[in-house]
Coordinates of C-alpha atoms and ligand atoms in Angstrom, one line a residue:
X1 CA -53.2 22.2 -41.4
X2 CA -54.1 19.9 -38.5
X3 CA -57.0 20.8 -36.3
X4 CA -57.3 20.2 -32.6
X5 CA -59.9 20.6 -30.0
X6 CA -59.1 20.5 -26.0
X7 CA -61.2 19.7 -23.1
X8 CA -59.8 20.8 -19.6
X9 CA -60.6 19.6 -16.0
X10 CA -59.4 20.6 -12.7
X11 CA -57.9 23.3 -11.1
X12 CA -56.8 26.7 -12.3
X13 CA -53.4 25.6 -12.9
X14 CA -54.8 23.0 -15.1
X15 CA -56.8 26.0 -17.0
X16 CA -53.9 27.9 -17.3
X17 CA -51.5 25.1 -18.4
X18 CA -54.1 24.5 -21.3
X19 CA -53.8 28.1 -22.2
X20 CA -50.2 27.7 -22.7
X21 CA -50.8 24.4 -24.5
X22 CA -52.9 25.9 -27.0
X23 CA -50.4 28.6 -27.6
X24 CA -47.9 25.9 -28.4
X25 CA -50.1 24.1 -30.6
X26 CA -51.1 27.3 -32.6
X27 CA -47.3 28.2 -32.9
X28 CA -46.9 24.8 -34.1
X29 CA -49.5 25.5 -37.1
X30 CA -52.4 23.8 -35.5
X31 CA -55.7 25.2 -35.7
X32 CA -57.9 25.2 -32.9
X33 CA -61.8 24.0 -33.3
X34 CA -64.6 24.3 -30.7
X35 CA -66.0 20.9 -31.0
X36 CA -64.3 17.2 -30.6
X37 CA -66.1 16.2 -33.8
X38 CA -64.4 18.7 -36.1
X39 CA -61.1 17.9 -34.5
X40 CA -58.3 15.6 -35.7
X41 CA -56.3 15.6 -32.6
X42 CA -58.4 15.5 -29.4
X43 CA -56.6 16.7 -25.9
X44 CA -58.0 15.9 -22.6
X45 CA -56.0 18.0 -20.0
X46 CA -56.9 15.7 -17.0
X47 CA -57.4 15.9 -13.1
X48 CA -56.7 13.4 -10.5
X49 CA -57.5 14.9 -7.4
X50 CA -60.6 12.9 -6.5
X51 CA -61.9 9.8 -7.7
X52 CA -64.8 11.1 -9.5
X53 CA -62.6 13.5 -11.5
X54 CA -60.3 10.8 -12.7
X55 CA -63.4 8.7 -13.9
X56 CA -64.4 11.6 -15.9
X57 CA -61.7 11.4 -18.7
X58 CA -62.1 7.5 -18.9
X59 CA -65.9 8.0 -19.5
X60 CA -65.0 10.6 -22.2
X61 CA -62.7 8.6 -23.8
X62 CA -65.1 5.7 -24.0
X63 CA -68.1 7.4 -25.1
X64 CA -66.4 9.4 -27.6
X65 CA -64.5 6.5 -29.3
X66 CA -67.7 5.0 -29.8
X67 CA -69.4 7.8 -31.3
X68 CA -67.1 9.7 -33.5
X69 CA -63.8 8.3 -32.7
X70 CA -62.6 7.2 -36.3
X71 CA -59.7 8.6 -37.9
X72 CA -58.7 10.9 -34.9
X73 CA -55.9 11.3 -32.7
X74 CA -56.3 11.0 -28.9
X75 CA -53.9 13.0 -26.3
X76 CA -54.1 12.7 -22.4
X77 CA -52.6 15.5 -20.5
X78 CA -52.3 16.6 -17.0
X79 CA -52.7 14.8 -13.7
X80 CA -54.1 11.6 -14.8
X81 CA -51.8 11.1 -17.6
X82 CA -48.8 11.6 -15.1
X83 CA -50.4 9.4 -12.4
X84 CA -51.4 6.4 -14.8
X85 CA -48.6 7.0 -17.4
X86 CA -48.5 3.9 -19.9
X87 CA -51.5 1.9 -18.3
X88 CA -53.5 4.8 -20.0
X89 CA -52.7 3.1 -23.5
X90 CA -54.2 -0.4 -22.0
X91 CA -57.2 1.0 -20.5
X92 CA -57.9 3.2 -23.7
X93 CA -55.8 2.0 -26.5
X94 CA -56.9 4.4 -28.9
X95 CA -55.1 7.2 -27.0
X96 CA -51.7 8.1 -28.7
X97 CA -50.0 10.6 -26.5
X98 CA -49.8 10.7 -22.7
X99 CA -47.9 13.5 -21.2
X100 CA -47.9 15.1 -17.8
X101 CA -47.4 18.8 -16.7
X102 CA -43.6 18.5 -16.1
X103 CA -43.0 17.5 -19.8
X104 CA -45.2 20.2 -21.7
X105 CA -41.8 21.9 -22.7
X106 CA -41.3 18.9 -24.8
X107 CA -44.8 18.9 -26.5
X108 CA -43.3 20.1 -29.9
X109 CA -41.1 17.1 -30.3
X110 CA -43.9 14.8 -29.2
X111 CA -46.1 16.5 -32.0
X112 CA -43.4 15.5 -34.6
X113 CA -43.3 12.0 -33.2
X114 CA -47.1 11.6 -33.4
X115 CA -47.1 13.1 -36.8
X116 CA -44.5 10.5 -38.1
X117 CA -46.8 7.9 -37.1
X118 CA -45.7 6.9 -33.6
X119 CA -48.8 5.6 -31.7
X120 CA -47.3 5.6 -28.4
X121 CA -45.5 8.8 -27.3
X122 CA -45.2 9.7 -23.8
X123 CA -43.7 12.7 -21.5
X124 CA -43.7 11.1 -18.1
X125 CA -40.2 12.3 -16.4
X126 CA -40.7 14.2 -13.2
X127 CA -37.1 14.6 -12.8
X128 CA -36.8 18.5 -14.1
X129 CA -36.0 21.9 -12.8
X130 CA -37.7 23.6 -15.6
X131 CA -41.0 25.6 -15.5
X132 CA -43.4 25.9 -18.6
X133 CA -43.1 29.4 -20.0
X134 CA -44.2 30.1 -23.3
X135 CA -44.6 33.7 -24.8
X136 CA -47.4 32.1 -27.0
X137 CA -49.9 31.6 -24.4
X138 CA -53.3 32.1 -25.9
X139 CA -55.5 33.3 -22.9
X140 CA -59.2 32.9 -22.7
X141 CA -60.1 36.3 -21.0
X142 CA -59.1 39.6 -22.1
X143 CA -59.0 41.3 -18.9
X144 CA -57.8 38.7 -16.5
X145 CA -54.7 36.7 -16.8
X146 CA -53.2 34.0 -14.8
X147 CA -49.5 33.8 -14.1
X148 CA -48.0 30.6 -13.0
X149 CA -45.2 31.3 -10.3
X150 CA -44.3 28.0 -8.8
X151 CA -45.1 24.6 -10.1
X152 CA -45.2 21.2 -8.2
X153 CA -45.4 20.8 -4.5
X154 CA -43.1 19.7 -1.8
X155 CA -45.5 19.0 0.8
X156 CA -46.7 15.5 1.7
X157 CA -50.3 15.8 2.6
X158 CA -51.3 12.0 3.5
X159 CA -54.7 12.5 1.0
X160 CA -53.2 14.3 -1.9
X161 CA -51.9 13.1 -5.3
X162 CA -50.4 16.5 -6.6
X163 CA -46.9 15.8 -5.5
X164 CA -47.0 12.6 -7.5
X165 CA -48.9 14.1 -10.5
X166 CA -46.8 17.7 -10.6
X167 CA -43.5 17.0 -9.3
X168 CA -41.2 18.9 -7.1
X169 CA -41.5 22.3 -6.4
X170 CA -39.9 24.7 -8.9
X171 CA -40.2 28.5 -8.9
X172 CA -39.8 30.8 -11.8
X173 CA -37.4 34.0 -11.6
X174 CA -39.1 37.1 -10.5
X175 CA -37.7 38.8 -13.6
X176 CA -39.7 36.3 -15.6
X177 CA -42.6 36.8 -13.6
X178 CA -42.2 40.6 -13.8
X179 CA -41.9 40.9 -17.4
X180 CA -44.8 38.8 -18.0
X181 CA -46.8 41.1 -16.1
X182 CA -45.6 44.0 -17.6
X183 CA -46.4 42.7 -21.1
X184 CA -50.1 41.9 -19.8
X185 CA -50.4 45.2 -18.4
X186 CA -49.3 46.7 -21.9
X187 CA -51.8 44.6 -23.7
X188 CA -54.6 45.7 -21.5
X189 CA -55.0 43.2 -18.7
X190 CA -56.0 44.7 -15.3
X191 CA -56.3 41.7 -13.2
X192 CA -53.5 39.3 -12.5
X193 CA -53.7 35.9 -10.6
X194 CA -50.8 34.3 -9.4
X195 CA -50.8 30.6 -9.5
X196 CA -49.2 27.9 -7.7
X197 CA -50.0 24.8 -5.7
X198 CA -48.4 26.6 -2.5
X199 CA -47.7 30.1 -3.6
X200 CA -46.1 30.9 -0.5
X201 CA -43.3 28.5 -0.6
X202 CA -42.5 30.8 -3.9
X203 CA -38.6 31.3 -3.8
X204 CA -36.9 33.4 -6.5
X205 CA -34.1 31.0 -7.9
X206 CA -32.5 34.1 -9.1
X207 CA -29.9 36.3 -7.1
X208 CA -32.7 38.7 -6.3
X209 CA -34.2 36.2 -4.0
X210 CA -37.7 37.7 -3.4
X211 CA -40.0 35.8 -1.4
X212 CA -43.6 35.6 -2.3
X213 CA -44.9 38.8 -0.5
X214 CA -42.1 40.9 -2.3
X215 CA -43.2 39.5 -5.8
X216 CA -46.8 40.0 -4.7
X217 CA -46.3 43.6 -3.8
X218 CA -44.2 44.2 -6.9
X219 CA -46.6 42.6 -9.4
X220 CA -49.3 45.0 -7.7
X221 CA -47.2 48.1 -8.5
X222 CA -46.9 47.5 -12.1
X223 CA -48.8 50.5 -13.8
X224 CA -52.3 49.4 -15.3
X225 CA -52.6 46.4 -12.8
X226 CA -55.6 47.1 -10.9
X227 CA -56.1 43.7 -9.2
X228 CA -53.9 41.0 -7.9
X229 CA -55.3 37.6 -6.6
X230 CA -53.3 34.4 -5.5
X231 CA -54.1 30.9 -5.1
X232 CA -53.3 28.7 -3.3
X233 CA -51.5 29.2 0.1
X234 CA -50.6 26.6 2.5
X235 CA -50.9 27.8 6.1
X236 CA -47.5 26.4 7.2
X237 CA -45.8 28.9 4.8
X238 CA -48.4 31.7 5.2
X239 CA -46.3 34.9 6.6
X240 CA -47.4 37.9 8.2
X241 CA -45.6 39.6 5.5
X242 CA -48.4 38.8 3.2
X243 CA -50.8 40.5 5.1
X244 CA -48.7 43.8 5.4
X245 CA -48.3 43.5 1.7
X246 CA -52.0 43.7 1.3
X247 CA -52.5 46.4 4.0
X248 CA -49.9 48.4 1.9
X249 CA -50.9 47.8 -1.3
X250 CA -54.5 48.4 -2.6
X251 CA -54.0 46.8 -5.9
X252 CA -53.6 43.4 -3.9
X253 CA -56.9 42.1 -3.6
X254 CA -58.5 41.7 0.0
X255 CA -59.1 38.1 0.0
X256 CA -57.2 35.1 0.9
X257 CA -57.9 31.6 0.3
X258 CA -56.2 29.7 3.1
X259 CA -57.4 26.0 3.3
X260 CA -57.7 24.3 6.5
X261 CA -58.9 20.8 5.7
X262 CA -59.9 20.1 9.4
X263 CA -60.6 21.8 12.5
X264 CA -59.1 18.9 14.6
X265 CA -55.4 19.2 15.4
X266 CA -55.6 15.2 15.7
X267 CA -56.8 14.9 12.3
X268 CA -54.4 17.7 10.9
X269 CA -51.4 15.8 12.1
X270 CA -52.7 12.6 10.7
X271 CA -53.2 14.6 7.3
X272 CA -49.4 15.7 7.7
X273 CA -50.6 19.0 7.2
X274 CA -47.6 20.4 9.4
X275 CA -49.8 23.2 11.4
X276 CA -52.1 22.8 14.5
X277 CA -55.5 24.4 14.9
X278 CA -53.9 27.2 17.1
X279 CA -51.4 28.0 14.5
X280 CA -53.8 28.1 11.7
X281 CA -56.1 30.4 14.1
X282 CA -53.2 32.8 14.7
X283 CA -52.9 33.3 10.7
X284 CA -56.7 34.1 10.8
X285 CA -56.3 36.6 13.6
X286 CA -53.6 38.5 11.6
X287 CA -56.2 38.8 8.6
X288 CA -58.9 39.8 11.2
X289 CA -56.6 42.6 12.3
X290 CA -56.0 44.1 9.0
X291 CA -57.7 47.3 8.3
X292 CA -58.5 45.8 4.8
X293 CA -61.6 43.5 5.7
X294 CA -60.0 40.7 4.2
X295 CA -62.3 37.7 2.9
X296 CA -61.2 34.5 3.9
X297 CA -62.2 31.4 2.2
X298 CA -61.1 27.9 2.7
X299 CA -61.2 24.2 1.7
X300 CA -62.6 21.3 3.8
X301 CA -62.2 17.5 3.8
X302 CA -64.7 15.7 5.6
X303 CA -64.3 11.7 6.6
X304 CA -60.5 11.6 6.6
X305 CA -59.6 7.9 8.0
X306 CA -60.4 8.1 11.7
X307 CA -62.3 11.1 11.7
X308 CA -64.5 10.9 14.9
X309 CA -67.4 12.7 15.6
X310 CA -65.6 14.8 18.1
X311 CA -63.0 15.8 15.2
X312 CA -65.9 16.4 13.0
X313 CA -67.7 18.8 15.7
X314 CA -64.4 20.6 15.9
X315 CA -64.4 21.4 12.3
X316 CA -67.9 22.9 12.6
X317 CA -66.5 24.8 15.6
X318 CA -63.8 26.0 13.4
X319 CA -66.3 27.3 10.5
X320 CA -68.3 29.3 13.5
X321 CA -65.1 30.7 14.8
X322 CA -63.5 32.1 11.5
X323 CA -67.0 32.5 9.7
X324 CA -65.5 31.9 6.3
X325 CA -66.9 34.1 3.4
X326 CA -66.9 30.6 1.2
X327 CA -65.6 27.1 1.3
X328 CA -65.1 24.3 -1.1
X329 CA -65.9 20.9 1.1
X330 CA -65.1 17.6 -0.2
X331 CA -65.7 14.1 0.8
X332 CA -62.3 12.3 1.6
X333 CA -61.5 10.1 -1.3
X334 CA -59.0 7.5 -1.5
X335 CA -56.0 8.3 -4.1
X336 CA -53.4 6.2 -5.7
X337 CA -49.7 6.6 -4.0
X338 CA -50.9 8.5 -1.1
X339 CA -50.0 7.6 2.4
X340 CA -53.5 7.7 3.7
X341 CA -54.3 4.6 1.4
X342 CA -52.7 2.7 4.3
X343 CA -54.8 4.0 7.1
X344 CA -57.3 2.0 8.7
X345 CA -60.7 3.1 9.9
X346 CA -62.2 4.6 6.6
X347 CA -65.4 6.3 7.2
X348 CA -68.4 4.7 5.5
X349 CA -69.8 6.6 2.4
X350 CA -73.1 7.4 4.1
X351 CA -71.4 8.9 7.0
X352 CA -69.3 11.2 4.7
X353 CA -72.1 12.3 2.9
X354 CA -74.2 13.1 6.3
X355 CA -71.0 15.2 7.2
X356 CA -70.8 16.8 3.9
X357 CA -74.5 17.9 4.2
X358 CA -73.9 19.3 7.8
X359 CA -70.8 21.3 7.0
X360 CA -72.6 22.7 4.0
X361 CA -75.6 23.8 5.8
X362 CA -73.4 25.2 8.5
X363 CA -71.6 27.3 6.1
X364 CA -74.8 28.6 4.5
X365 CA -75.9 30.0 7.5
X366 CA -72.6 31.8 7.8
X367 CA -72.7 33.1 4.4
X368 CA -76.2 34.5 4.7
X369 CA -75.4 36.3 7.9
X370 CA -71.7 37.8 6.5
X371 CA -73.4 38.7 2.8
X372 CA -76.1 40.6 4.8
X373 CA -73.8 42.7 6.4
X374 CA -73.0 44.3 2.8
X375 CA -76.4 45.8 2.3
X376 CA -76.2 49.4 1.6
X377 CA -72.4 49.4 1.2
X378 CA -70.7 50.7 -1.9
X379 CA -68.2 48.2 -3.5
X380 CA -66.1 48.4 -6.8
X381 CA -66.5 45.7 -9.2
X382 CA -64.8 44.6 -12.1
X383 CA -67.5 43.8 -14.6
X384 CA -67.2 40.1 -15.8
X385 CA -70.2 40.1 -18.2
X386 CA -74.0 40.4 -18.9
X387 CA -76.7 38.0 -17.9
X388 CA -79.4 38.4 -20.5
X389 CA -81.8 36.3 -18.5
X390 CA -81.8 38.9 -15.7
X391 CA -80.7 42.1 -17.6
X392 CA -77.9 42.3 -14.9
X393 CA -74.3 42.8 -15.3
X394 CA -72.2 40.2 -13.4
X395 CA -69.5 41.9 -11.3
X396 CA -66.8 40.9 -8.8
X397 CA -65.5 42.5 -5.9
X398 CA -62.1 42.8 -4.5
X399 CA -63.0 40.1 -1.8
X400 CA -64.0 38.0 -4.8
X401 CA -67.7 38.1 -4.2
X402 CA -70.0 37.9 -7.1
X403 CA -72.2 41.4 -7.2
X404 CA -75.1 41.4 -10.0
X405 CA -76.1 44.7 -10.6
X406 CA -78.5 46.8 -12.8
X407 CA -77.6 49.9 -14.7
X408 CA -80.3 51.1 -16.4
X409 CA -80.5 53.3 -19.7
X410 CA -77.0 52.2 -21.1
X411 CA -76.4 49.6 -23.4
X412 CA -72.5 49.9 -24.0
X413 CA -70.4 46.8 -23.1
X414 CA -69.1 47.2 -19.7
X415 CA -67.1 44.0 -19.6
X416 CA -63.7 44.7 -17.9
X417 CA -64.7 48.1 -16.6
X418 CA -64.6 48.8 -13.0
X419 CA -67.7 50.4 -11.4
X420 CA -68.9 51.4 -7.9
X421 CA -72.1 49.5 -7.0
X422 CA -74.5 49.8 -4.1
X423 CA -75.6 46.3 -2.5
X424 CA -79.4 46.0 -2.4
X425 CA -79.7 42.4 -1.7
X426 CA -77.7 39.7 -0.2
X427 CA -78.0 35.9 -0.8
X428 CA -75.8 33.0 0.5
X429 CA -73.8 32.8 -2.5
X430 CA -73.9 36.4 -4.2
X431 CA -74.8 40.0 -3.8
X432 CA -77.5 41.9 -6.0
X433 CA -77.0 46.0 -6.4
X434 CA -77.2 49.2 -8.5
X435 CA -74.5 50.8 -10.2
X436 CA -73.6 54.5 -8.6
X437 CA -73.4 57.1 -11.0
Ligands
LIG1 N1 -52.4 22.9 -2.9 C1 -53.8 23.2 -2.5 C2 -54.5 22.3 -2.6 C3 -54.9 21.7 -3.9 S1 -56.1 20.4 -4.3 C4 -53.6 23.3 -0.9 O1 -52.5 22.7 -0.6 O2 -54.4 23.8 -0.3 C5 -57.6 21.3 -3.7 C6 -58.5 20.8 -2.4 O3 -58.8 19.5 -2.9 C7 -57.5 20.5 -1.4 O4 -57.3 21.9 -0.5 C8 -58.3 19.3 -0.6 O5 -59.4 20.0 0.3 C9 -59.1 18.6 -2.0 N2 -58.4 17.6 -1.9 C10 -57.2 17.1 -2.2 N3 -57.1 15.8 -2.2 C11 -58.4 15.3 -2.0 C12 -58.9 13.9 -1.5 N4 -58.0 12.9 -1.7 N5 -60.1 13.7 -1.0 C13 -60.8 14.9 -1.0 N6 -60.3 16.1 -1.1 C14 -59.2 16.5 -1.5
LIG2 FE1 -51.6 18.7 -2.1 FE2 -51.0 19.4 0.1 FE3 -49.5 20.0 -2.0 FE4 -51.8 21.2 -1.3 S1 -49.9 21.4 -0.2 S2 -50.9 20.2 -3.3 S3 -53.0 19.4 -0.5 S4 -49.7 17.9 -1.2
LIG3 FE1 -56.6 18.3 -10.6 FE2 -53.9 18.1 -10.8 FE3 -55.3 20.3 -10.4 S1 -55.0 16.7 -9.7 S2 -57.0 20.0 -8.8 S3 -55.7 19.2 -11.9 S4 -53.1 20.0 -9.8

């Protein structure tokens, strides 16, 4: 029996792809090991979203080859595999398999080719209408499960590699998503996270024809499912019906991740995001008007080509206006194939660093204020684990906030349980509390 090791970089979609790849390998008779040293086959499931992410895998490949590479077979999966294709064989000649996410259905055949001694096996076609579905998925978490509902992306944001690395949009049928949800609920999962680069452009390809809000609502009505989350939403396709679904179904978590990228309509146009600041703010107002106290989070890019001080100020102003619960913020990174490569007026690295620091400081102040508002309130937490160093249970609220708490005098494992917790302290990134009896 052959042994394999897999390391995963990048987003939740990649994490879930790895769960499906692992299931596929196990079903082909391979055995999973926990270190690359023990493995005969070493897989890297890679990310190319920013230059730093891409460099990581080449660094791993070089470093590992020198130390323990002898006799092992290396495979590069995911977004760098798709983007670099056969060039990977030149950059890292000890790699034998290069396969993008749109070709994972063909992994079993490719493994046979590898076994028969082929040292240049590729899966690089993006010309597909298939999604990668397998009954073998080997999930990491016994309580919370990912389900991919749509793959690829049909947008063309000027900075982004994803349309090139994951191919065109393909939605799964609603029947297939519902049957996976039912199965997971029966197996004891209580939280579902629906995944896609752009979940709200979900379009059921079957005659049922469900849109995203309908799918979301139905997943949340499956018996045993207590929480449903979804990422990521593109503002352009974000409909009011999603908020209506959340208002009418408490199993749908009151959290929406709606990446804005910039607060300047001029930069949004240059990024080809297909919405203006005002259109984005209209969606924010829908959420703020909801009785469910929806937490709102976002992604921000600073230093996009041509971003002036005034544009940047507009982003800071937007942070103040929305008051996000948290954000991910990034310095713009030039990426292969993207249309922004051709833009003049690149922003200097030191200036990007300066803007990023200012964004993060501004947001930190907002989070301190927002989190302080939870002092004294009681929140339902899903328990994710126990922190021995602090003797605290690690909980997550419906709004996706970390709420660490004490529960004295009990030592049974609470992981996966739902408890009511009173908030006693608030920091910029998490809350602390005590379980309510
Ligand atoms: N599909 C999601 C985004 C996936 S990528 C969406 O449309 O929102 C996650 C985040 O990485 C993006 O929201 C963006 O903020 C950031 N990102 C993508 N490309 C980038 C680049 N070239 N440089 C810096 N940040 C980037
Ligand atoms: Fe990238 Fe834009 Fe597609 Fe998101 S919507 S994956 S940022 S191209
Ligand atoms: Fe990275 Fe690909 Fe996800 S580029 S962020 S792993 S879609």
